[in-house]
XYZ file of C-alpha atoms in Angstrom:
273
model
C 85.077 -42.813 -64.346
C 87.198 -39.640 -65.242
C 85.624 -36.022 -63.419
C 86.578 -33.374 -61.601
C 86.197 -31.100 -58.317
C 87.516 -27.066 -58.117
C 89.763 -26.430 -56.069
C 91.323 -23.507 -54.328
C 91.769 -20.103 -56.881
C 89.354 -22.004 -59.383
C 91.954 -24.556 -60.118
C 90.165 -27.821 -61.970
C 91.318 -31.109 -59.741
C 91.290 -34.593 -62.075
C 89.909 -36.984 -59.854
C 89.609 -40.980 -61.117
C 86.520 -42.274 -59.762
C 86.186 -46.524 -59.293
C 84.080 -48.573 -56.734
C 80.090 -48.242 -55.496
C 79.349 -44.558 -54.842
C 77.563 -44.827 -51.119
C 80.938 -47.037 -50.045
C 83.410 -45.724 -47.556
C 86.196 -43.660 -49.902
C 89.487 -44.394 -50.149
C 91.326 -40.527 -51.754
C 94.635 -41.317 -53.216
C 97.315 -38.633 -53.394
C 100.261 -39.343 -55.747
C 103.756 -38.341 -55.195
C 106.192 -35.967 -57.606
C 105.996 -35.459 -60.533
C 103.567 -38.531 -61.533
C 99.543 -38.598 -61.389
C 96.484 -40.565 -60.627
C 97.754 -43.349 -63.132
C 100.589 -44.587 -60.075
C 97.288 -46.192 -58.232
C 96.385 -48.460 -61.466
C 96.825 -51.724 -59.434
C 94.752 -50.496 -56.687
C 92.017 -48.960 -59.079
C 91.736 -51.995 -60.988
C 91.243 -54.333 -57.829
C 87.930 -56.154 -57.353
C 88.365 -56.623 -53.868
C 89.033 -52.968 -52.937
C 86.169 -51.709 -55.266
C 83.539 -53.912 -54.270
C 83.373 -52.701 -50.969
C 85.000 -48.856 -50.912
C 84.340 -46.045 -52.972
C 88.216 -45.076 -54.787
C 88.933 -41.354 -55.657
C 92.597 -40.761 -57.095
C 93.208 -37.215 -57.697
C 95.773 -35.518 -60.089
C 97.439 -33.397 -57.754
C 97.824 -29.277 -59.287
C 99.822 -29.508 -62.017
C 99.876 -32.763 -62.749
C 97.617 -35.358 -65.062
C 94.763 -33.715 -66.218
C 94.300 -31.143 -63.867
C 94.892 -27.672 -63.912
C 98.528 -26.000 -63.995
C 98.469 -22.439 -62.397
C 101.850 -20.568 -62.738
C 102.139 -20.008 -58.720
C 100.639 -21.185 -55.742
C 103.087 -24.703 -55.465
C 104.722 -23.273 -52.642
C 101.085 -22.396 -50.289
C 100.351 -24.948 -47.770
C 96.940 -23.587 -48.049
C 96.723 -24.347 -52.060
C 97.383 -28.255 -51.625
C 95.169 -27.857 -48.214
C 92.012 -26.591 -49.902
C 92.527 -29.227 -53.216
C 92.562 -32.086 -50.946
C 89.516 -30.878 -48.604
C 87.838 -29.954 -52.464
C 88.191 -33.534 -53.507
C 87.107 -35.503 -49.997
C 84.170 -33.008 -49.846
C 83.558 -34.741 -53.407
C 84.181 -38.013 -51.944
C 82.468 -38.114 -48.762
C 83.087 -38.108 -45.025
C 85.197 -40.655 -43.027
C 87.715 -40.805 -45.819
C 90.679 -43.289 -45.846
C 93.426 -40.633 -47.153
C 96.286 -42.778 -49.003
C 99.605 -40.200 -49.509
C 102.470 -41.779 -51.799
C 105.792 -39.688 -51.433
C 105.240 -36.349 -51.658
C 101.585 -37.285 -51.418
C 102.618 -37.776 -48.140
C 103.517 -33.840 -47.379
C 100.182 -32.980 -49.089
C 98.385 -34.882 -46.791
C 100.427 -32.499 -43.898
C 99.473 -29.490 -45.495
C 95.910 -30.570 -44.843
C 96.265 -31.620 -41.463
C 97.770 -28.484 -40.521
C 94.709 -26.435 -41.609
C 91.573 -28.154 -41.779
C 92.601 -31.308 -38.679
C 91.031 -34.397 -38.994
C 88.082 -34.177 -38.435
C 86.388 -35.818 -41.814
C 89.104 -38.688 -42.166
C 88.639 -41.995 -40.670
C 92.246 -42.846 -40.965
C 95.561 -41.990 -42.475
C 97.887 -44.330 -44.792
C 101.369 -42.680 -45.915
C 103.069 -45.082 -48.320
C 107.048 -44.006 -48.862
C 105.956 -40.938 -47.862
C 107.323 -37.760 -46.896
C 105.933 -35.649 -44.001
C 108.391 -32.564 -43.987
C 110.499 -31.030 -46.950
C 113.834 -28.387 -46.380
C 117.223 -28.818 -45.586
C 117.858 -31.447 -42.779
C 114.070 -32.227 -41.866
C 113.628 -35.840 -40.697
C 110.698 -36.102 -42.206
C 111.682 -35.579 -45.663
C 115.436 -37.352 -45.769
C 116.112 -38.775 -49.103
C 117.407 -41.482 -51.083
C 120.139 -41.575 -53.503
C 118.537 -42.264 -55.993
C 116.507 -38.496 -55.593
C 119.784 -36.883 -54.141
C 121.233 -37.919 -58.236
C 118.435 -36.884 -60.301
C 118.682 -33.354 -58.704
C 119.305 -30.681 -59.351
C 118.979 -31.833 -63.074
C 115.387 -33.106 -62.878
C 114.406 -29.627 -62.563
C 115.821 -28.603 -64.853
C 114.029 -26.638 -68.288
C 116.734 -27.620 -70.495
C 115.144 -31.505 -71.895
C 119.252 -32.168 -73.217
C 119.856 -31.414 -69.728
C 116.625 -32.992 -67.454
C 115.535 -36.078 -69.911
C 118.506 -38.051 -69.413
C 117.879 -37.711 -65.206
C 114.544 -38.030 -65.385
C 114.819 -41.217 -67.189
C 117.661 -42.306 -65.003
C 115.559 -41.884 -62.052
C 112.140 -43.647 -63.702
C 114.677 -46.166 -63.929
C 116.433 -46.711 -60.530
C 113.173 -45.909 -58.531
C 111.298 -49.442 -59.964
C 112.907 -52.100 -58.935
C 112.931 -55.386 -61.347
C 109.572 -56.304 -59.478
C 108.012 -53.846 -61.540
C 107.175 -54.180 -65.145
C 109.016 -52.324 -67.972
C 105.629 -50.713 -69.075
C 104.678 -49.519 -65.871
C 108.428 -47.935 -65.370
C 107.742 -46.004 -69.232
C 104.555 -44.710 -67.605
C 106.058 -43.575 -65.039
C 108.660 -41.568 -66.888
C 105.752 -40.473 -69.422
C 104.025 -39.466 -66.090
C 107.205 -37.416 -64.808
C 108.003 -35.822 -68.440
C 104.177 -34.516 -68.340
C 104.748 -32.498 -65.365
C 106.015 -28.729 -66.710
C 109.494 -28.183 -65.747
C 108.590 -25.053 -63.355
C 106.041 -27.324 -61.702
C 108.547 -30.240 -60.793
C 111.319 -26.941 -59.354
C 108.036 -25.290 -57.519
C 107.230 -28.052 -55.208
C 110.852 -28.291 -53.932
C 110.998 -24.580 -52.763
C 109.347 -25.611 -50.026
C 110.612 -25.647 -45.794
C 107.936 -27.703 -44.024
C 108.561 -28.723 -40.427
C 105.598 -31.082 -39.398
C 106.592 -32.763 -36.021
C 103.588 -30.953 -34.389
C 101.079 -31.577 -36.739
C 101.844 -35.388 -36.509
C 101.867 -35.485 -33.069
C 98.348 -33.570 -33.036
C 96.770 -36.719 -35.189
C 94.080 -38.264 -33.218
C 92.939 -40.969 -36.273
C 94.577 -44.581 -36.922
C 97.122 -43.874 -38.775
C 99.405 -46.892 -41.082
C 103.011 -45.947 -41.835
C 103.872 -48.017 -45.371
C 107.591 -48.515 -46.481
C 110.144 -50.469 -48.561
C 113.188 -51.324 -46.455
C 115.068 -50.510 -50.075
C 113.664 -47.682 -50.833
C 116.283 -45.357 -52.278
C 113.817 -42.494 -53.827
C 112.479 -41.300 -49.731
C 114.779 -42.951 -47.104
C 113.216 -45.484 -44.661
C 114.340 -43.087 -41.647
C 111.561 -40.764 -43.137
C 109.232 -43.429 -42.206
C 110.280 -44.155 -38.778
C 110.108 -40.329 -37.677
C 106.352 -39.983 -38.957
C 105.651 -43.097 -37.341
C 107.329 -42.233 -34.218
C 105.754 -38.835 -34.120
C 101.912 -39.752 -34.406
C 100.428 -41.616 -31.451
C 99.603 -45.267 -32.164
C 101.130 -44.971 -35.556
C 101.615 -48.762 -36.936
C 104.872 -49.182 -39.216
C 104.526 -51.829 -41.770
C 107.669 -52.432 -43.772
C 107.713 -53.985 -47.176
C 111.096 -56.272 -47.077
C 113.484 -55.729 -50.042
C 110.837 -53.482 -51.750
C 111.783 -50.086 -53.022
C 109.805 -46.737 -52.997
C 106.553 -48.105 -54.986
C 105.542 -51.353 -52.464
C 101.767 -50.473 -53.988
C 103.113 -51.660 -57.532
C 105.913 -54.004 -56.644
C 103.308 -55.847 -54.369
C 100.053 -54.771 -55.074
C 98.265 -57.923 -54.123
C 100.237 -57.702 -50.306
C 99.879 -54.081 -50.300
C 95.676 -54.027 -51.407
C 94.866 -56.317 -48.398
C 96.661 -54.438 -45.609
C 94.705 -51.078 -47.630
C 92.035 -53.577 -47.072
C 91.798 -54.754 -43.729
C 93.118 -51.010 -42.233
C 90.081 -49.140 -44.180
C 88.040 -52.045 -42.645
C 89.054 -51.898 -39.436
C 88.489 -47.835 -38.777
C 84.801 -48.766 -40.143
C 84.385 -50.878 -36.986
């Protein structure tokens, strides 16, 4: 099911809606420069929708929701979408952050706590953004595409974006998924994809401050967000478990979905208990 919640400034949130309504939810926040669409394999899975309620927004911007010409730099803005959409989806969420998902999730920690989440997964995730944050280190394969990516000139940002749809999937993921990925990327308005970099987000006391079981996912090849991202969130937030996806790059929910859906599985089950 395709709807939508309002989010901060009147800004429409796309929200993909899959699984029995009075479940626990599972909110899904995708990473830069893609949409709800990167969660297909999870969306799709019997064994995750039979038992939770599944809510993947479109964060601002991005898929079908809204694109405001300001705002992308406003901790508050991505705050106040996300507490929009789990409002929608109920209390004791399971919050899922891919990438820059990741940071969004932050955002909301730092203003509204944790108060209606059951539990925290960050999946290749960043936690921080700016020059020299631990958090946020990258991968060479996001150190090439820029500055070009962000570029408005297509001669000049279509031949990196494509160059980066390419070298993020590994060959575990399948050629039609990598197109929609770029398709995904190439939606995204050129100002939008430079916005959400001119950003400087230091988040070692907000992840400290997290009080809810919290599951740190990453490939050990990821080249997009380096794995040294992953072991500062994880070694920031108390009782943090990090799970590492051997040989897997920076989408372990696509390269191995099944592997990835039961540990999604058995963590959202567990912080029911």
């Amino acid at each position: 099911m395709n709807t939508e919640v309002v989010g901060t400034s009147g800004v429409r949130i796309a929200l993909r809606v899959e699984g029995a309504q009075n479940s626990r939810p599972i909110v899904f926040v995708h990473g830069w420069a893609q949409s709800s669409r990167a969660w297909a394999a999870q969306l799709a899975d019997p064994a995750l929708t039979e038992r939770f309620r599944l809510v993947a927004m479109d964060l601002r911007g991005h898929g079908a929701s809204d694109v405001p010409a300001a705002g992308y730099d406003d901790p508050r803005q991505w705050a106040d979408d996300l507490a929009a959409v789990l409002a929608f989806a109920g209390p004791d969420a399971i919050v899922v952050g891919w990438s820059y998902g990741g940071l969004v999730i932050t955002d909301y920690l730092r203003v509204h706590g944790t108060a209606r989440l059951a539990g925290i997964v960050l999946v290749g995730a960043i936690t921080e953004i700016g020059r020299g944050r631990e958090g946020g280190k990258t991968g060479s394969v996001m150190r090439a595409a820029l500055p070009a990516a962000l570029s408005d000139d297509p001669e000049v940002a279509v031949p990196a974006l494509v160059e980066f749809s390419r070298a993020q999937a590994n060959a575990s993921v399948p050629g039609t998924f990598a197109q929609a990925l770029l398709g995904m990327t190439l939606a995204v308005p050129p100002a939008v994809r430079a916005a959400l970099f001119k950003r400087d987000v230091e988040s070692s006391e907000v992840l400290a401050g997290i009080d809810k079981p919290v599951l740190v996912v990453h490939g050990t090849a990821d080249r997009v967000v380096d794995p040294s991202a992953a072991e500062y969130s994880a070694g920031k937030i108390p009782g943090a478990v990090l799970r590492w996806f051997v040989d897997a790059g920076h989408l372990p929910f696509v390269e191995d979905a099944g592997e990835f859906n039961s540990a999604l599985r058995r963590f959202s089950g567990e912080t029911a208990e």
